[in-house]
PDB file of C-alpha atoms in Angstrom:
ATOM      1  CA  UNK A   1     -52.799  54.243  26.975  1.00 56.00           C
ATOM      2  CA  UNK A   2     -51.515  51.930  24.407  1.00 63.00           C
ATOM      3  CA  UNK A   3     -48.687  53.097  21.910  1.00 71.00           C
ATOM      4  CA  UNK A   4     -48.762  51.699  18.339  1.00 64.00           C
ATOM      5  CA  UNK A   5     -45.542  49.829  17.677  1.00 61.00           C
ATOM      6  CA  UNK A   6     -44.810  48.040  14.400  1.00 58.00           C
ATOM      7  CA  UNK A   7     -43.300  44.670  15.161  1.00 58.00           C
ATOM      8  CA  UNK A   8     -42.708  43.426  11.733  1.00 57.00           C
ATOM      9  CA  UNK A   9     -39.705  44.796   9.986  1.00 58.00           C
ATOM     10  CA  UNK A  10     -40.284  46.879   6.720  1.00 59.00           C
ATOM     11  CA  UNK A  11     -39.699  44.980   3.480  1.00 54.00           C
ATOM     12  CA  UNK A  12     -39.835  41.556   5.384  1.00 52.00           C
ATOM     13  CA  UNK A  13     -42.585  40.396   2.676  1.00 54.00           C
ATOM     14  CA  UNK A  14     -40.740  41.701  -0.294  1.00 55.00           C
ATOM     15  CA  UNK A  15     -38.559  39.362  -2.276  1.00 57.00           C
ATOM     16  CA  UNK A  16     -34.698  39.244  -1.748  1.00 57.00           C
ATOM     17  CA  UNK A  17     -32.790  41.804  -3.502  1.00 66.00           C
ATOM     18  CA  UNK A  18     -29.321  40.800  -2.835  1.00 79.00           C
ATOM     19  CA  UNK A  19     -27.248  37.380  -2.310  1.00 84.00           C
ATOM     20  CA  UNK A  20     -26.331  36.312   1.166  1.00 86.00           C
ATOM     21  CA  UNK A  21     -24.199  33.404   1.569  1.00 89.00           C
ATOM     22  CA  UNK A  22     -25.226  30.320   3.467  1.00 92.00           C
ATOM     23  CA  UNK A  23     -22.688  28.068   5.276  1.00 94.00           C
ATOM     24  CA  UNK A  24     -22.625  25.556   2.252  1.00 95.00           C
ATOM     25  CA  UNK A  25     -22.545  28.407  -0.593  1.00 94.00           C
ATOM     26  CA  UNK A  26     -19.676  29.991   1.257  1.00 95.00           C
ATOM     27  CA  UNK A  27     -17.677  26.752   1.454  1.00 96.00           C
ATOM     28  CA  UNK A  28     -18.721  25.856  -2.212  1.00 96.00           C
ATOM     29  CA  UNK A  29     -17.225  29.221  -3.185  1.00 95.00           C
ATOM     30  CA  UNK A  30     -14.063  28.182  -1.476  1.00 96.00           C
ATOM     31  CA  UNK A  31     -14.221  24.879  -2.966  1.00 97.00           C
ATOM     32  CA  UNK A  32     -14.289  26.377  -6.723  1.00 96.00           C
ATOM     33  CA  UNK A  33     -10.989  28.282  -5.723  1.00 96.00           C
ATOM     34  CA  UNK A  34      -9.394  25.127  -4.236  1.00 97.00           C
ATOM     35  CA  UNK A  35     -10.442  23.030  -7.033  1.00 97.00           C
ATOM     36  CA  UNK A  36      -9.000  25.420  -9.625  1.00 96.00           C
ATOM     37  CA  UNK A  37      -5.633  25.226  -7.636  1.00 96.00           C
ATOM     38  CA  UNK A  38      -5.682  21.345  -7.790  1.00 96.00           C
ATOM     39  CA  UNK A  39      -6.208  21.215 -11.392  1.00 95.00           C
ATOM     40  CA  UNK A  40      -3.232  23.474 -11.939  1.00 94.00           C
ATOM     41  CA  UNK A  41      -1.081  21.415  -9.733  1.00 93.00           C
ATOM     42  CA  UNK A  42      -2.266  18.404 -11.618  1.00 93.00           C
ATOM     43  CA  UNK A  43      -1.378  19.999 -14.880  1.00 91.00           C
ATOM     44  CA  UNK A  44       1.804  20.943 -13.649  1.00 88.00           C
ATOM     45  CA  UNK A  45       2.607  17.404 -12.801  1.00 90.00           C
ATOM     46  CA  UNK A  46       1.577  16.131 -16.459  1.00 88.00           C
ATOM     47  CA  UNK A  47       4.272  18.390 -17.913  1.00 82.00           C
ATOM     48  CA  UNK A  48       6.866  17.662 -15.609  1.00 82.00           C
ATOM     49  CA  UNK A  49       9.663  15.319 -16.073  1.00 83.00           C
ATOM     50  CA  UNK A  50       9.609  12.741 -13.326  1.00 81.00           C
ATOM     51  CA  UNK A  51      13.559  12.985 -12.978  1.00 85.00           C
ATOM     52  CA  UNK A  52      13.416  16.658 -12.205  1.00 82.00           C
ATOM     53  CA  UNK A  53      14.578  17.307  -8.638  1.00 85.00           C
ATOM     54  CA  UNK A  54      11.499  19.372  -7.814  1.00 86.00           C
ATOM     55  CA  UNK A  55       9.027  16.675  -9.097  1.00 89.00           C
ATOM     56  CA  UNK A  56       8.535  15.103  -5.428  1.00 89.00           C
ATOM     57  CA  UNK A  57       7.527  18.583  -4.248  1.00 91.00           C
ATOM     58  CA  UNK A  58       5.174  19.213  -7.091  1.00 90.00           C
ATOM     59  CA  UNK A  59       3.645  15.779  -6.469  1.00 93.00           C
ATOM     60  CA  UNK A  60       3.523  16.681  -2.560  1.00 94.00           C
ATOM     61  CA  UNK A  61       1.669  19.910  -3.372  1.00 94.00           C
ATOM     62  CA  UNK A  62      -0.786  18.122  -5.758  1.00 94.00           C
ATOM     63  CA  UNK A  63      -1.478  15.959  -2.849  1.00 96.00           C
ATOM     64  CA  UNK A  64      -2.118  18.648  -0.514  1.00 97.00           C
ATOM     65  CA  UNK A  65      -4.396  20.450  -2.767  1.00 96.00           C
ATOM     66  CA  UNK A  66      -6.408  17.228  -3.434  1.00 96.00           C
ATOM     67  CA  UNK A  67      -6.806  16.760   0.439  1.00 97.00           C
ATOM     68  CA  UNK A  68      -8.136  20.426   0.671  1.00 97.00           C
ATOM     69  CA  UNK A  69     -10.715  19.931  -2.078  1.00 97.00           C
ATOM     70  CA  UNK A  70     -11.724  16.487  -0.469  1.00 97.00           C
ATOM     71  CA  UNK A  71     -12.029  18.232   2.892  1.00 97.00           C
ATOM     72  CA  UNK A  72     -14.045  20.953   1.473  1.00 97.00           C
ATOM     73  CA  UNK A  73     -16.399  18.785  -0.124  1.00 97.00           C
ATOM     74  CA  UNK A  74     -16.756  16.733   3.251  1.00 97.00           C
ATOM     75  CA  UNK A  75     -17.735  20.152   4.800  1.00 97.00           C
ATOM     76  CA  UNK A  76     -20.417  20.636   2.349  1.00 96.00           C
ATOM     77  CA  UNK A  77     -21.741  17.207   1.984  1.00 95.00           C
ATOM     78  CA  UNK A  78     -22.198  17.015   5.856  1.00 95.00           C
ATOM     79  CA  UNK A  79     -23.569  20.508   6.632  1.00 95.00           C
ATOM     80  CA  UNK A  80     -27.308  21.038   7.126  1.00 94.00           C
ATOM     81  CA  UNK A  81     -29.191  22.591   4.185  1.00 93.00           C
ATOM     82  CA  UNK A  82     -30.386  26.029   5.091  1.00 92.00           C
ATOM     83  CA  UNK A  83     -32.339  26.747   1.737  1.00 92.00           C
ATOM     84  CA  UNK A  84     -33.258  24.832  -1.217  1.00 92.00           C
ATOM     85  CA  UNK A  85     -30.409  26.745  -3.288  1.00 92.00           C
ATOM     86  CA  UNK A  86     -27.882  24.651  -1.185  1.00 94.00           C
ATOM     87  CA  UNK A  87     -29.051  21.029  -2.688  1.00 95.00           C
ATOM     88  CA  UNK A  88     -27.412  21.425  -6.120  1.00 96.00           C
ATOM     89  CA  UNK A  89     -24.179  22.384  -4.160  1.00 96.00           C
ATOM     90  CA  UNK A  90     -24.278  19.340  -2.283  1.00 96.00           C
ATOM     91  CA  UNK A  91     -25.243  16.919  -5.358  1.00 96.00           C
ATOM     92  CA  UNK A  92     -22.148  18.327  -7.399  1.00 96.00           C
ATOM     93  CA  UNK A  93     -19.721  18.187  -4.763  1.00 97.00           C
ATOM     94  CA  UNK A  94     -20.826  14.404  -4.159  1.00 96.00           C
ATOM     95  CA  UNK A  95     -20.064  13.990  -8.047  1.00 96.00           C
ATOM     96  CA  UNK A  96     -16.791  15.782  -7.640  1.00 96.00           C
ATOM     97  CA  UNK A  97     -15.810  13.485  -4.839  1.00 97.00           C
ATOM     98  CA  UNK A  98     -16.669  10.561  -6.907  1.00 95.00           C
ATOM     99  CA  UNK A  99     -14.795  11.911  -9.966  1.00 95.00           C
ATOM    100  CA  UNK A 100     -11.589  12.634  -7.957  1.00 95.00           C
ATOM    101  CA  UNK A 101     -11.484   9.229  -5.921  1.00 94.00           C
ATOM    102  CA  UNK A 102     -12.470   7.236  -9.327  1.00 90.00           C
ATOM    103  CA  UNK A 103      -9.980   4.439  -9.933  1.00 87.00           C
ATOM    104  CA  UNK A 104     -10.351   3.996 -13.616  1.00 88.00           C
ATOM    105  CA  UNK A 105     -10.911   6.156 -16.857  1.00 87.00           C
ATOM    106  CA  UNK A 106     -14.118   4.352 -17.568  1.00 89.00           C
ATOM    107  CA  UNK A 107     -15.742   5.105 -14.292  1.00 91.00           C
ATOM    108  CA  UNK A 108     -14.529   8.663 -14.450  1.00 92.00           C
ATOM    109  CA  UNK A 109     -16.216   8.872 -18.046  1.00 91.00           C
ATOM    110  CA  UNK A 110     -19.489   7.140 -16.658  1.00 93.00           C
ATOM    111  CA  UNK A 111     -19.648   9.562 -13.766  1.00 93.00           C
ATOM    112  CA  UNK A 112     -18.921  12.626 -15.814  1.00 93.00           C
ATOM    113  CA  UNK A 113     -21.613  11.762 -18.238  1.00 93.00           C
ATOM    114  CA  UNK A 114     -24.003  12.292 -15.298  1.00 92.00           C
ATOM    115  CA  UNK A 115     -23.546  16.102 -16.021  1.00 91.00           C
ATOM    116  CA  UNK A 116     -25.155  15.771 -19.252  1.00 89.00           C
ATOM    117  CA  UNK A 117     -27.702  13.233 -18.682  1.00 91.00           C
ATOM    118  CA  UNK A 118     -28.847  14.510 -15.251  1.00 92.00           C
ATOM    119  CA  UNK A 119     -28.002  18.160 -15.427  1.00 88.00           C
ATOM    120  CA  UNK A 120     -31.253  19.296 -13.679  1.00 90.00           C
ATOM    121  CA  UNK A 121     -29.866  17.665 -10.587  1.00 93.00           C
ATOM    122  CA  UNK A 122     -27.014  20.191 -10.853  1.00 93.00           C
ATOM    123  CA  UNK A 123     -28.619  23.282 -11.571  1.00 91.00           C
ATOM    124  CA  UNK A 124     -30.610  25.997  -9.750  1.00 90.00           C
ATOM    125  CA  UNK A 125     -33.805  27.309 -11.114  1.00 90.00           C
ATOM    126  CA  UNK A 126     -34.793  29.723  -8.435  1.00 87.00           C
ATOM    127  CA  UNK A 127     -35.846  33.210  -9.865  1.00 88.00           C
ATOM    128  CA  UNK A 128     -34.135  35.584  -7.424  1.00 88.00           C
ATOM    129  CA  UNK A 129     -30.674  37.078  -6.779  1.00 89.00           C
ATOM    130  CA  UNK A 130     -29.793  34.128  -4.596  1.00 90.00           C
ATOM    131  CA  UNK A 131     -30.654  31.524  -7.418  1.00 90.00           C
ATOM    132  CA  UNK A 132     -28.866  33.382  -9.936  1.00 91.00           C
ATOM    133  CA  UNK A 133     -25.726  33.543  -8.100  1.00 93.00           C
ATOM    134  CA  UNK A 134     -25.879  29.914  -7.089  1.00 94.00           C
ATOM    135  CA  UNK A 135     -26.271  29.084 -10.945  1.00 94.00           C
ATOM    136  CA  UNK A 136     -23.242  31.187 -11.609  1.00 94.00           C
ATOM    137  CA  UNK A 137     -21.223  29.389  -9.105  1.00 94.00           C
ATOM    138  CA  UNK A 138     -22.485  25.696 -10.282  1.00 95.00           C
ATOM    139  CA  UNK A 139     -21.435  26.910 -13.908  1.00 95.00           C
ATOM    140  CA  UNK A 140     -17.789  27.930 -12.587  1.00 95.00           C
ATOM    141  CA  UNK A 141     -17.998  24.472 -10.752  1.00 96.00           C
ATOM    142  CA  UNK A 142     -18.814  22.583 -14.121  1.00 95.00           C
ATOM    143  CA  UNK A 143     -16.069  24.343 -16.066  1.00 96.00           C
ATOM    144  CA  UNK A 144     -13.693  23.228 -13.595  1.00 96.00           C
ATOM    145  CA  UNK A 145     -15.111  19.707 -13.948  1.00 95.00           C
ATOM    146  CA  UNK A 146     -14.359  19.801 -17.802  1.00 94.00           C
ATOM    147  CA  UNK A 147     -10.888  20.932 -16.868  1.00 94.00           C
ATOM    148  CA  UNK A 148     -10.399  18.068 -14.803  1.00 94.00           C
ATOM    149  CA  UNK A 149     -11.752  15.597 -17.399  1.00 92.00           C
ATOM    150  CA  UNK A 150      -8.820  16.642 -19.639  1.00 91.00           C
ATOM    151  CA  UNK A 151      -6.414  15.553 -17.290  1.00 89.00           C
ATOM    152  CA  UNK A 152      -4.786  12.211 -18.127  1.00 83.00           C
ATOM    153  CA  UNK A 153      -4.775  11.115 -14.454  1.00 80.00           C
ATOM    154  CA  UNK A 154      -8.641  10.793 -14.659  1.00 74.00           C
ATOM    155  CA  UNK A 155      -9.043   9.573 -18.149  1.00 64.00           C
ATOM    156  CA  UNK A 156      -7.030   6.980 -20.188  1.00 57.00           C
ATOM    157  CA  UNK A 157      -7.648   9.237 -22.986  1.00 52.00           C
ATOM    158  CA  UNK A 158      -8.647  13.044 -22.846  1.00 47.00           C
ATOM    159  CA  UNK A 159     -12.378  12.783 -23.175  1.00 47.00           C
ATOM    160  CA  UNK A 160     -13.267  13.384 -26.715  1.00 50.00           C
ATOM    161  CA  UNK A 161     -16.850  14.449 -25.837  1.00 48.00           C
ATOM    162  CA  UNK A 162     -18.403  17.124 -23.605  1.00 51.00           C
ATOM    163  CA  UNK A 163     -20.623  15.612 -21.345  1.00 53.00           C
ATOM    164  CA  UNK A 164     -22.395  18.928 -20.943  1.00 51.00           C
ATOM    165  CA  UNK A 165     -23.146  18.962 -24.633  1.00 53.00           C
ATOM    166  CA  UNK A 166     -26.598  20.138 -23.848  1.00 52.00           C
ATOM    167  CA  UNK A 167     -25.177  23.433 -22.113  1.00 52.00           C
ATOM    168  CA  UNK A 168     -26.975  25.619 -24.456  1.00 55.00           C
ATOM    169  CA  UNK A 169     -30.201  23.729 -23.776  1.00 52.00           C
ATOM    170  CA  UNK A 170     -29.214  23.898 -20.100  1.00 53.00           C
ATOM    171  CA  UNK A 171     -28.945  27.713 -20.215  1.00 52.00           C
ATOM    172  CA  UNK A 172     -32.403  27.813 -22.031  1.00 50.00           C
ATOM    173  CA  UNK A 173     -34.057  25.603 -19.699  1.00 47.00           C
ATOM    174  CA  UNK A 174     -32.645  27.728 -16.963  1.00 47.00           C
ATOM    175  CA  UNK A 175     -33.840  30.980 -18.604  1.00 47.00           C
ATOM    176  CA  UNK A 176     -37.393  29.512 -19.195  1.00 44.00           C
ATOM    177  CA  UNK A 177     -37.423  28.461 -15.427  1.00 46.00           C
ATOM    178  CA  UNK A 178     -36.405  31.973 -14.298  1.00 45.00           C
ATOM    179  CA  UNK A 179     -38.901  33.782 -16.526  1.00 44.00           C
TER     180      UNK A 179
END
């Protein structure tokens, strides 16, 4: 005599109700912290006197933080995509790498402008807890990129424009896509 056994877990067909990290999103979250630390070290160097005895240590700290950021970016860009929400993480990580290794202020400005002109590539429009969390992480990262743009190392003159001038439009576009 056969017994009835349910082989499909309950709730398997219901939408996700919580956020779970993928390998890329976990590393991206760490990247946001590392990028913030790198920016702070660069700000310290900007305000420091080059003849200060501790200046060499500050420069070494900034270089170590830069390598940490670039290593995390490499991890993100080489990792396999496990869900669609990982794609904007990889795209903005590639842009961040290009911004950090950029040689001139003009190149930096041109790359930074991509955030405004192609903002849809750096946004997540999924309407579930994963999509909302991914979008928040991307917005934090874009905030860090604005701070990076204000550093004199990356622009001959601090940028007088905000490349993400359509931020309100982007939020409205996100809200429209999510409803």
